[in-house]
mmCIF file of C-alpha atoms in Angstrom:
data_model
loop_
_atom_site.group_PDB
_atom_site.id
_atom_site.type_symbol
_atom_site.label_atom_id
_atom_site.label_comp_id
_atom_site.label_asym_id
_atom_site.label_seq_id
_atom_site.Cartn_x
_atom_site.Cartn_y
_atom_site.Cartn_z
ATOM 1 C CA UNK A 1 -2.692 21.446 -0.533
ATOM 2 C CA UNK A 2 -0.267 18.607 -0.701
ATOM 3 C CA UNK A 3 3.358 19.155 -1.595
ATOM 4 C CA UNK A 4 5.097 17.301 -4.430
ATOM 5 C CA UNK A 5 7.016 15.120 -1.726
ATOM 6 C CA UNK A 6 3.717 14.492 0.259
ATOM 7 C CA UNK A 7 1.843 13.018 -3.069
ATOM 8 C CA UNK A 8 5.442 11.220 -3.730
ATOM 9 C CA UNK A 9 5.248 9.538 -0.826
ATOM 10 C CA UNK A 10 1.379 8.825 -1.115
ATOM 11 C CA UNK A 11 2.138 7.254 -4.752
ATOM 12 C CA UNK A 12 4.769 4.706 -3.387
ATOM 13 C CA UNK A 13 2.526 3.690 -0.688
ATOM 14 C CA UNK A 14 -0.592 2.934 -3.406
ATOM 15 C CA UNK A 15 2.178 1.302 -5.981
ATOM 16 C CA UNK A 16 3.492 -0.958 -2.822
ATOM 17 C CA UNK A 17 0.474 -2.116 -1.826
ATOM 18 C CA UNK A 18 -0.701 -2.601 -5.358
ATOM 19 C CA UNK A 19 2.554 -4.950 -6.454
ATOM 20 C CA UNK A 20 1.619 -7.045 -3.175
ATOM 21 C CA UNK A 21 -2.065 -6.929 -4.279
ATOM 22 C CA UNK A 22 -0.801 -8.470 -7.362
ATOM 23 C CA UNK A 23 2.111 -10.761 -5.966
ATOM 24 C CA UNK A 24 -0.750 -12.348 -3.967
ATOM 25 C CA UNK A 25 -3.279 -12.667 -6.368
ATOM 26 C CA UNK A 26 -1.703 -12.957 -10.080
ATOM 27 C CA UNK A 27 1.641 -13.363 -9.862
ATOM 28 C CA UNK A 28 1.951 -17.388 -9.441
ATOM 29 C CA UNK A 29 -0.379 -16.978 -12.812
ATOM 30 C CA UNK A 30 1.799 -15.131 -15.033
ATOM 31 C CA UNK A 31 5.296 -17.197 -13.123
ATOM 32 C CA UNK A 32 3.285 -20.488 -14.910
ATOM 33 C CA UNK A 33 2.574 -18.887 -18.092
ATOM 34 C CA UNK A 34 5.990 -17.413 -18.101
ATOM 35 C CA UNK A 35 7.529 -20.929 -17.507
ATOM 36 C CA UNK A 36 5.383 -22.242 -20.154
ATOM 37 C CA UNK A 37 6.380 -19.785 -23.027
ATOM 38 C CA UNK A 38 10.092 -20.456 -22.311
ATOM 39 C CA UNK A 39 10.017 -24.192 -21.865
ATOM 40 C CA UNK A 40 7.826 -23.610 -25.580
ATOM 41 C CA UNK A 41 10.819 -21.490 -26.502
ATOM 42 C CA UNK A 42 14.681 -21.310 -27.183
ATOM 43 C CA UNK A 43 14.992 -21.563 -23.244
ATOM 44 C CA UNK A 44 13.685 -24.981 -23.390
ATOM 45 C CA UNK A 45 17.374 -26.463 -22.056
ATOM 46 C CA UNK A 46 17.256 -23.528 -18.813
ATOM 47 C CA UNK A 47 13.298 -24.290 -17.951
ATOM 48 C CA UNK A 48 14.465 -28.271 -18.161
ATOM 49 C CA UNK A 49 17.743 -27.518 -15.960
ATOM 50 C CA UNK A 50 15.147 -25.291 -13.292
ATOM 51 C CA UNK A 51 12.791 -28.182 -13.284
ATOM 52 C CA UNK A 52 15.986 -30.851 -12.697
ATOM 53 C CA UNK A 53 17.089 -28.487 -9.878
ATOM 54 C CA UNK A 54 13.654 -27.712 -8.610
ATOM 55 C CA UNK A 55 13.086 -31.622 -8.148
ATOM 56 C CA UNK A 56 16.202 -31.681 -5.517
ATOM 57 C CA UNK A 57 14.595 -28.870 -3.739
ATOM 58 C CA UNK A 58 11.159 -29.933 -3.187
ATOM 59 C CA UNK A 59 11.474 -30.660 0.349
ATOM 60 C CA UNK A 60 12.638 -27.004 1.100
ATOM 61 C CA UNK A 61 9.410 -25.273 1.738
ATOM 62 C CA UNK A 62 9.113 -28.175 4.713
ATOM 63 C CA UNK A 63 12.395 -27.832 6.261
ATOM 64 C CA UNK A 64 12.367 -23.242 7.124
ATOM 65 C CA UNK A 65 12.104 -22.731 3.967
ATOM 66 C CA UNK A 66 14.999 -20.006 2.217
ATOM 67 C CA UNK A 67 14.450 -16.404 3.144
ATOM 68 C CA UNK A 68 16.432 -13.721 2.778
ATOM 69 C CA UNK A 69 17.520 -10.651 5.031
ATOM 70 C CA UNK A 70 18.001 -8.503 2.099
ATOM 71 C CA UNK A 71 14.273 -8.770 0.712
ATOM 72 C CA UNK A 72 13.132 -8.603 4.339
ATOM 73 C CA UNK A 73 14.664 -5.251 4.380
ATOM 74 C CA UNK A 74 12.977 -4.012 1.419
ATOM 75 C CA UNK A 75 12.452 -0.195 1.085
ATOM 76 C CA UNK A 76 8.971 -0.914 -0.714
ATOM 77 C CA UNK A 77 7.623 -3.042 2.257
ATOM 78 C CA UNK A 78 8.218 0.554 4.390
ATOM 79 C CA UNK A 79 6.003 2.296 1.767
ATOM 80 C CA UNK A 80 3.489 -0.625 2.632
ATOM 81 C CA UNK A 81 3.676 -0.483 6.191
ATOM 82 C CA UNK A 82 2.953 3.658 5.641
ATOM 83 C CA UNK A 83 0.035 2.690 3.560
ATOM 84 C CA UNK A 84 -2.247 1.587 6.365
ATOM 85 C CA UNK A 85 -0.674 2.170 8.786
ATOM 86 C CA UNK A 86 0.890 -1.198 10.490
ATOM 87 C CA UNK A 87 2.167 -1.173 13.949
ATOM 88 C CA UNK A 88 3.361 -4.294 15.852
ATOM 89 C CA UNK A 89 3.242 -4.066 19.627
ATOM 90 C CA UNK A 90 5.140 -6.321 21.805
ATOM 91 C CA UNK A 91 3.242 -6.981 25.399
ATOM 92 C CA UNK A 92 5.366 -9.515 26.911
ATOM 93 C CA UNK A 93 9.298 -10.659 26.420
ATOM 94 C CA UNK A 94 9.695 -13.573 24.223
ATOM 95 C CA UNK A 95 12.637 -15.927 25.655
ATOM 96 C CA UNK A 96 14.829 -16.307 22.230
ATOM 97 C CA UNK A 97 16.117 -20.008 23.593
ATOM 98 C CA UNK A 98 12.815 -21.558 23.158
ATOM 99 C CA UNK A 99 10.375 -22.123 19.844
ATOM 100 C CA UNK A 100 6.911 -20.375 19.889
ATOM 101 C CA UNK A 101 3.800 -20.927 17.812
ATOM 102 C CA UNK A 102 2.287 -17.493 17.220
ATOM 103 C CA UNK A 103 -1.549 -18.090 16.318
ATOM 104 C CA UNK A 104 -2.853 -14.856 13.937
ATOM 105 C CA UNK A 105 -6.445 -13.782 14.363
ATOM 106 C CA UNK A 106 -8.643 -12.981 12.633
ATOM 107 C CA UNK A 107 -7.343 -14.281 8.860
ATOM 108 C CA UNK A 108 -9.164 -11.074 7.049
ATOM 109 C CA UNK A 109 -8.999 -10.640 3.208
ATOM 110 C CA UNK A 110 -5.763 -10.885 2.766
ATOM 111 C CA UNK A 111 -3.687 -11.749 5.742
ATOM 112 C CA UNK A 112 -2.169 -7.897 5.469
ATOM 113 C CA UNK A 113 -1.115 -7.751 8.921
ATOM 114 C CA UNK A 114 0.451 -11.196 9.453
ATOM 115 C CA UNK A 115 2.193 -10.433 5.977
ATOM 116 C CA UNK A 116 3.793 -6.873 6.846
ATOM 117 C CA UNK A 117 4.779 -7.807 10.421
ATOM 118 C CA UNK A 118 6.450 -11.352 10.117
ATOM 119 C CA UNK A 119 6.940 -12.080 6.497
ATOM 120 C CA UNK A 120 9.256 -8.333 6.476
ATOM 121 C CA UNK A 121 10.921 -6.068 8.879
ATOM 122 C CA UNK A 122 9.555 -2.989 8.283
ATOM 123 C CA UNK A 123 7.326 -2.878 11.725
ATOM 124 C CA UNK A 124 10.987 -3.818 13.072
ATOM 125 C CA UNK A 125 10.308 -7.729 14.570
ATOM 126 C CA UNK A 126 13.700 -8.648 15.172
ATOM 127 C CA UNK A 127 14.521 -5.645 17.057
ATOM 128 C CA UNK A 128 11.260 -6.244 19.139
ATOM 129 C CA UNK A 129 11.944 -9.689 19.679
ATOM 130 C CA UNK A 130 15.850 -10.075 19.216
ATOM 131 C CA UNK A 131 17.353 -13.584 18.527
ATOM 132 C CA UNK A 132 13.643 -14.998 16.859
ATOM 133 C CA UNK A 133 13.160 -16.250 13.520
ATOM 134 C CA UNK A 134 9.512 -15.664 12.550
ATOM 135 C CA UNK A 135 7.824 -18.079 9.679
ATOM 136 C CA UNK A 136 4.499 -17.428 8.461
ATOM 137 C CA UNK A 137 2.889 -20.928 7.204
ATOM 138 C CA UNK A 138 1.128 -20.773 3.655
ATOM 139 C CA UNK A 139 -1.032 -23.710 2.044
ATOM 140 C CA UNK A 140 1.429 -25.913 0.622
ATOM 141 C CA UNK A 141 -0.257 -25.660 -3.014
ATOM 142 C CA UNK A 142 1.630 -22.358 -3.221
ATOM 143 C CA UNK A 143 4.967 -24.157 -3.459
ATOM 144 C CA UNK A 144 4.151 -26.419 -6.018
ATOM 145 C CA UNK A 145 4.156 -23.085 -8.563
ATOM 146 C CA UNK A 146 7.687 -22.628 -10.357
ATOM 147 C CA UNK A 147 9.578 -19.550 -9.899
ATOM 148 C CA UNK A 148 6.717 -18.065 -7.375
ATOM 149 C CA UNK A 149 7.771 -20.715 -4.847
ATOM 150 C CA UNK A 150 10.935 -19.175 -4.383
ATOM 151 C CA UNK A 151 9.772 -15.677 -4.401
ATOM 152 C CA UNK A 152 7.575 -16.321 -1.074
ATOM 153 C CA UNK A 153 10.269 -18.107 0.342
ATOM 154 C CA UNK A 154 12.431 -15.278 0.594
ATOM 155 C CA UNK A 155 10.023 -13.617 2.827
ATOM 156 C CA UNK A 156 9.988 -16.565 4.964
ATOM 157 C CA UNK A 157 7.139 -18.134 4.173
ATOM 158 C CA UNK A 158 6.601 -21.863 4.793
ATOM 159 C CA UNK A 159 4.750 -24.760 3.949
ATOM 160 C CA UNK A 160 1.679 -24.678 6.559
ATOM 161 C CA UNK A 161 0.970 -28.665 6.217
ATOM 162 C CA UNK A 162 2.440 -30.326 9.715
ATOM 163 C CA UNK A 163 6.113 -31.899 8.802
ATOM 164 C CA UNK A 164 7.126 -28.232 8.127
ATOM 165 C CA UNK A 165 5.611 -26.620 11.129
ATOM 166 C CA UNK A 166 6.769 -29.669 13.012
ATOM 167 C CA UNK A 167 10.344 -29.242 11.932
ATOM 168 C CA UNK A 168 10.394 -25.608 13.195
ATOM 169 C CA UNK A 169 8.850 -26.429 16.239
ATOM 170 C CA UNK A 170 11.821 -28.908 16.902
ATOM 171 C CA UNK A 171 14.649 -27.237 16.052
ATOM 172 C CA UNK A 172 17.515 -27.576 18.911
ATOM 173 C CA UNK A 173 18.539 -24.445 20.455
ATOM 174 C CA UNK A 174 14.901 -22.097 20.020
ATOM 175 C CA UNK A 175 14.617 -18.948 18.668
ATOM 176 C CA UNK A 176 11.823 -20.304 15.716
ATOM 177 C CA UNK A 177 8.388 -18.882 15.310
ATOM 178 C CA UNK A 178 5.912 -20.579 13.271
ATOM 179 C CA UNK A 179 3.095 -18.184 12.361
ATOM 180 C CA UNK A 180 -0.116 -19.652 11.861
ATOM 181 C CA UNK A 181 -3.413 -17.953 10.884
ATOM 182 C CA UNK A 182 -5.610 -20.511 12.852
ATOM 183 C CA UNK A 183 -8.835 -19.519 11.435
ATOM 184 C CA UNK A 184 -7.590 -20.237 7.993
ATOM 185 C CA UNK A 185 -9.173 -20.196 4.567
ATOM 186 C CA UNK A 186 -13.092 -20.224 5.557
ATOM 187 C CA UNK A 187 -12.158 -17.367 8.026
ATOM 188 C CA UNK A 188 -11.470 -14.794 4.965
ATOM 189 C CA UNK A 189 -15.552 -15.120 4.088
ATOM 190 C CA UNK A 190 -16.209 -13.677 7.094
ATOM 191 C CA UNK A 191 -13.754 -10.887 6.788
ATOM 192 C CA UNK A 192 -16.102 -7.636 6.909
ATOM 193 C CA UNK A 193 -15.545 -4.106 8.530
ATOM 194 C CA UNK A 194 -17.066 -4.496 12.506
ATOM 195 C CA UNK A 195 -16.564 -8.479 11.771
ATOM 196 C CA UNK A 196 -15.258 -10.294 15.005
ATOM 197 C CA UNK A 197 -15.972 -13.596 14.484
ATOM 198 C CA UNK A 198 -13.148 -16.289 14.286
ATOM 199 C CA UNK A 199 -13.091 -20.268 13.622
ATOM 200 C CA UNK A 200 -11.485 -21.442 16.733
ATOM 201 C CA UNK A 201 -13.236 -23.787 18.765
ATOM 202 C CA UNK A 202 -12.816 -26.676 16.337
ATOM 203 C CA UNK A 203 -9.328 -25.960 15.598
ATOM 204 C CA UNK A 204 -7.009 -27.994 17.497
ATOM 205 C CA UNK A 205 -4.688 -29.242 15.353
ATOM 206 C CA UNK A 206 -1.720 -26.119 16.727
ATOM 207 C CA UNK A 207 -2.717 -27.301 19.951
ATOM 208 C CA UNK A 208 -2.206 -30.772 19.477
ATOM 209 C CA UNK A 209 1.401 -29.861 17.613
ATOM 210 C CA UNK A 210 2.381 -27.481 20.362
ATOM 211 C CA UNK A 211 2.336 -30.618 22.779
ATOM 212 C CA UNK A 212 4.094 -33.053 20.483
ATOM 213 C CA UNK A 213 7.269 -30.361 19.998
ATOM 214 C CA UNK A 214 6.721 -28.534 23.640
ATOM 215 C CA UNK A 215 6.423 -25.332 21.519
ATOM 216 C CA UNK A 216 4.469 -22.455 23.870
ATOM 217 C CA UNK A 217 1.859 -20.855 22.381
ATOM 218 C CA UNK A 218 1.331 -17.230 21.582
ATOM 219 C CA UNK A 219 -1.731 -15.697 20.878
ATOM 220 C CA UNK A 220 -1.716 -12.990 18.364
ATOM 221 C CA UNK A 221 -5.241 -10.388 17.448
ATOM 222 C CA UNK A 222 -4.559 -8.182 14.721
ATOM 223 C CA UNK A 223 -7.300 -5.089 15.019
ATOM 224 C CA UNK A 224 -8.256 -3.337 12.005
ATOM 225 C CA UNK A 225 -7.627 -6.712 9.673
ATOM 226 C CA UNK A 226 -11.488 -7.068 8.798
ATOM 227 C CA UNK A 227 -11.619 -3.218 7.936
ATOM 228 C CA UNK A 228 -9.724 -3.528 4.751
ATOM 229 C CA UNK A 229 -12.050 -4.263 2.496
ATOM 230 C CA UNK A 230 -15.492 -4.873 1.522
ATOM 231 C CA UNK A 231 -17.077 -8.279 0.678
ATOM 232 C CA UNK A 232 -20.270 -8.689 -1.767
ATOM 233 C CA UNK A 233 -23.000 -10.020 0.402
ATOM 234 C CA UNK A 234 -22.401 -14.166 1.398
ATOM 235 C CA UNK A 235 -24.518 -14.441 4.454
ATOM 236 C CA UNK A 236 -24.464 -17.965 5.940
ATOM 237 C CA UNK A 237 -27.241 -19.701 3.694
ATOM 238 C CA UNK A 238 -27.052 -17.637 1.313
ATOM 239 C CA UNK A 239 -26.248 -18.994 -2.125
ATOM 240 C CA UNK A 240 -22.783 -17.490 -2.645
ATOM 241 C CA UNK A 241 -21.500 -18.859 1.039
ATOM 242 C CA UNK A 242 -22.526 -22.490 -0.289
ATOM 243 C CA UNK A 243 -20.910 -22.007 -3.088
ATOM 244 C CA UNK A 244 -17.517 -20.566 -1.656
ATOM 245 C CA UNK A 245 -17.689 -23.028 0.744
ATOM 246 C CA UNK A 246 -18.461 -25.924 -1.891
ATOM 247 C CA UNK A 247 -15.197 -24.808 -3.791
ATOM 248 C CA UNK A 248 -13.178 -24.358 -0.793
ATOM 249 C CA UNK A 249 -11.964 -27.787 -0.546
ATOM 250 C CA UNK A 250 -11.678 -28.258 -3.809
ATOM 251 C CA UNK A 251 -9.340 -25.209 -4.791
ATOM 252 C CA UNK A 252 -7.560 -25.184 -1.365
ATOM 253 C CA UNK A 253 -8.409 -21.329 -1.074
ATOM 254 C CA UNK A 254 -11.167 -19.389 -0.331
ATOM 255 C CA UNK A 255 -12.719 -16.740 -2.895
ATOM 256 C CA UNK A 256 -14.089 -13.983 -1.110
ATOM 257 C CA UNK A 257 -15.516 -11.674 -3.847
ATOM 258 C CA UNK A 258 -14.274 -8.273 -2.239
ATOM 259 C CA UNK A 259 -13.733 -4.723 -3.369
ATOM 260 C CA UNK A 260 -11.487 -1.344 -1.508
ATOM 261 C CA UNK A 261 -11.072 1.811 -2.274
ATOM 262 C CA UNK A 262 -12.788 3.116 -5.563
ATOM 263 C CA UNK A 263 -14.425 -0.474 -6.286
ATOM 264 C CA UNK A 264 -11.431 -1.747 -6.893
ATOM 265 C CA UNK A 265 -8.849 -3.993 -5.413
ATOM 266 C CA UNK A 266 -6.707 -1.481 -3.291
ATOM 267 C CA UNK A 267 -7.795 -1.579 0.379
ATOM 268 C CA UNK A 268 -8.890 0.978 2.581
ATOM 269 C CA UNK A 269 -5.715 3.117 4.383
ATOM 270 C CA UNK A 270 -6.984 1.581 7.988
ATOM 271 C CA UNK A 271 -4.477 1.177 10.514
ATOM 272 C CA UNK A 272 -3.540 -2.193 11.299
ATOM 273 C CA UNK A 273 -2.634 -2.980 14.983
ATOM 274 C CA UNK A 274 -0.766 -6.292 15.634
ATOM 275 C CA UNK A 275 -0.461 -7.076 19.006
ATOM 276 C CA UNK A 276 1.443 -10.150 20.077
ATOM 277 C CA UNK A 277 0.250 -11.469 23.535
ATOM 278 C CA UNK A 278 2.277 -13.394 26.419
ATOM 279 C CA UNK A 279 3.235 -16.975 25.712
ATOM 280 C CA UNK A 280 1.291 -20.348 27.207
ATOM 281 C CA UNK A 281 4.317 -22.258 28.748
ATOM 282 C CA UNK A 282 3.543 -25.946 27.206
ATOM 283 C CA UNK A 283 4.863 -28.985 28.589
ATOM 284 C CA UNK A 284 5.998 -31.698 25.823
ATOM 285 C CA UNK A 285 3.944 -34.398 25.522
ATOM 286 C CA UNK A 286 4.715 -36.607 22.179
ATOM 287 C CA UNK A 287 1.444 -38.292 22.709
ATOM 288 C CA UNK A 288 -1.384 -35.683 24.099
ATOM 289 C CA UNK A 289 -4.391 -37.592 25.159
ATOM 290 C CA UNK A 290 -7.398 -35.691 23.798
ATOM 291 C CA UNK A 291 -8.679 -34.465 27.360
ATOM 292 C CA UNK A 292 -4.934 -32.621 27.279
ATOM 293 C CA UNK A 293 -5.674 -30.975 24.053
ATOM 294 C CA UNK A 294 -8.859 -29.743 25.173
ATOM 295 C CA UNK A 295 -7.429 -27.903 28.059
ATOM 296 C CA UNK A 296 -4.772 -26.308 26.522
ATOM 297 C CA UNK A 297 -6.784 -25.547 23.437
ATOM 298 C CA UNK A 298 -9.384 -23.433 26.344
ATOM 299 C CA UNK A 299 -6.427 -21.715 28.026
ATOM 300 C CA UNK A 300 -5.402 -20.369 24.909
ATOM 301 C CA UNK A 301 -9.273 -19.177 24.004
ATOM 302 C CA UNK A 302 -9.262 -17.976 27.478
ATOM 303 C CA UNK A 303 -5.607 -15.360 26.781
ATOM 304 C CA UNK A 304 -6.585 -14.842 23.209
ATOM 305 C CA UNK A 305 -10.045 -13.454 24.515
ATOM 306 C CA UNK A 306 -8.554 -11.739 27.211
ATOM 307 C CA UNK A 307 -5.563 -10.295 24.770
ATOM 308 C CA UNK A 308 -8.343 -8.685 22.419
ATOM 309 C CA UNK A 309 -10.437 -7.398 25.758
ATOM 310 C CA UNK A 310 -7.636 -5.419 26.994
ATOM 311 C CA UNK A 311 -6.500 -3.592 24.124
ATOM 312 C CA UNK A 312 -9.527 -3.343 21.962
ATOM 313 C CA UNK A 313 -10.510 0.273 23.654
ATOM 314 C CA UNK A 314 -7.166 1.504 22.323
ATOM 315 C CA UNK A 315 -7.830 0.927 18.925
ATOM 316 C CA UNK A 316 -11.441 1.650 18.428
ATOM 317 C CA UNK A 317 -13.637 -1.272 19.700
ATOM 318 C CA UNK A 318 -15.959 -0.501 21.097
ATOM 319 C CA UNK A 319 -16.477 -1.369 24.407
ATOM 320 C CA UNK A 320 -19.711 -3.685 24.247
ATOM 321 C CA UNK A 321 -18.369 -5.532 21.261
ATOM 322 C CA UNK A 322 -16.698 -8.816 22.322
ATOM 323 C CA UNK A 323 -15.706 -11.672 19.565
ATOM 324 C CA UNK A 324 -17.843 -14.001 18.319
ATOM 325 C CA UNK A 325 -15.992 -17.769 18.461
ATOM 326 C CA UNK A 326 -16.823 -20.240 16.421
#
């Protein structure tokens, strides 16, 4: 039987990993609605004086963003590193004078493991690699929402369009990480337990930028991402992948129509593994002919696969599964 600190502990796991459940899906809703009632309100002259201020500050989100040590250090985000677990292990030294470009694979559901490892400190990423700054890049639609654009911030989430990761990658004197989750949006459809399938081998764009800013690369596999949650089935064909894929572009975000524990919207306690390979010295180029893209772009196939087949017997892939590139 469980002892009153045991299911204590067990509660603030479930209620931190249901407010990020919610920050991520509902809270830029009720931050607009919110705005709305006030600016309808007496607080007209405070929402006008935010919106004034919020003009200034547009270009913020593109230029590092505004995070914050103290939310970083949040005792809730150790309750939702407990939940799953999430562990972040370090293979190779990171030299703090340069700028990296971490790639995250695969997106999942919900980008849980790019979220917990580089967006707070609670699986300890500054004392694993001391002296770097790490950024996780969100679709830039997300900072167009009042009041929920400075939340994420905090964090240090960033723009993900190219004149923010650009200005990271170019910062004199190193020590910036720009976190991308290369697969992006259309990767989350194909988030499913025993999934390994990743959008890759048309996505050179990070390549391309890594050359420009002379930013090495860093291939990142996070196992246990895809065993979160459960997805309704949206085979390829099928009429629910056109139609996510039709609205897609549209909407700027996928809609995977997925389900955890219970039916609902908590995901399973799976542990998360993040493991954060060697880097891919890159040698700046401001104008990379295509045939240089290419290359690079296979090299860093070539670690990422080789990354994923050395550790994936450690945590629980099996060892005939290999991923599935797309």
């Amino acid at each position: 039987m469980e002892t009153a600190s045991s299911l204590l502990r067990r509660g603030l796991q479930v209620f931190a990993v249901l407010q990020w459940v919610f920050s991520f899906l509902g809270l830029a809703q009720v931050c607009l609605v919110a705005l709305l009632l006030a600016a309808l309100g007496r607080a007209w002259i405070l929402v006008a004086l935010y919106l004034a201020w919020l003009y200034r500050d547009r270009d913020t989100p593109r230029a590092g963003g505004r995070r914050s040590a103290w939310v970083r250090s949040w005792a809730i985000w150790r309750h939702f590193r407990d939940y799953f677990p999430i562990t972040l292990v370090k293979t190779a030294e990171l030299d703090p004078s340069q700028n990296y470009l971490f790639g995250f694979h695969p997106h999942g559901v919900l980008v849980v493991g790019a979220f917990a490892n580089f967006c707070t400190e609670a699986t300890g990423f500054s004392c694993l690699f001391p002296g770097l700054r790490p950024h996780l890049l969100m679709l830039p639609c997300w900072f167009q929402v009042p009041f929920f654009r400075d939340y994420i911030m905090t964090s240090g989430l960033v723009s993900s369009d190219k004149a923010s990761a650009a200005y990271l990658l170019s910062r004199p004197g190193g020590g910036q990480v720009a976190v991308l989750v290369v697969g992006g949006p259309l990767e989350a459809l194909e988030a499913k337990p025993g999934a390994l399938s990743l959008r890759i081998r048309n996505q050179k764009g990070f390549v391309k930028l890594a050359l420009e800013h002379g930013a090495s690369l860093v291939p990142v596999f996070s196992f246990g991402e895809n065993e979160l949650f459960q997805q309704f089935p949206n085979s390829p064909g099928s009429w629910v992948r056109r139609a996510q894929e039709a609205l897609q572009p549209l909407l700027r975000v996928a809609l995977p129509l997925f389900y955890g524990r219970g039916g609902l919207l908590l995901p399973f306690r799976t542990p998360i593994r993040t493991v954060v390979g060697a880097a891919i010295p890159v040698q700046r180029c401001p104008k990379p002919s295509r045939a240089q893209v290419d290359e690079l772009h296979a090299v860093y196939v070539e670690r990422l696969t080789q990354l994923f087949e050395e550790h994936k017997a450690r945590y629980g892939v099996p060892t005939d599964r290999h991923l599935l590139l797309n």
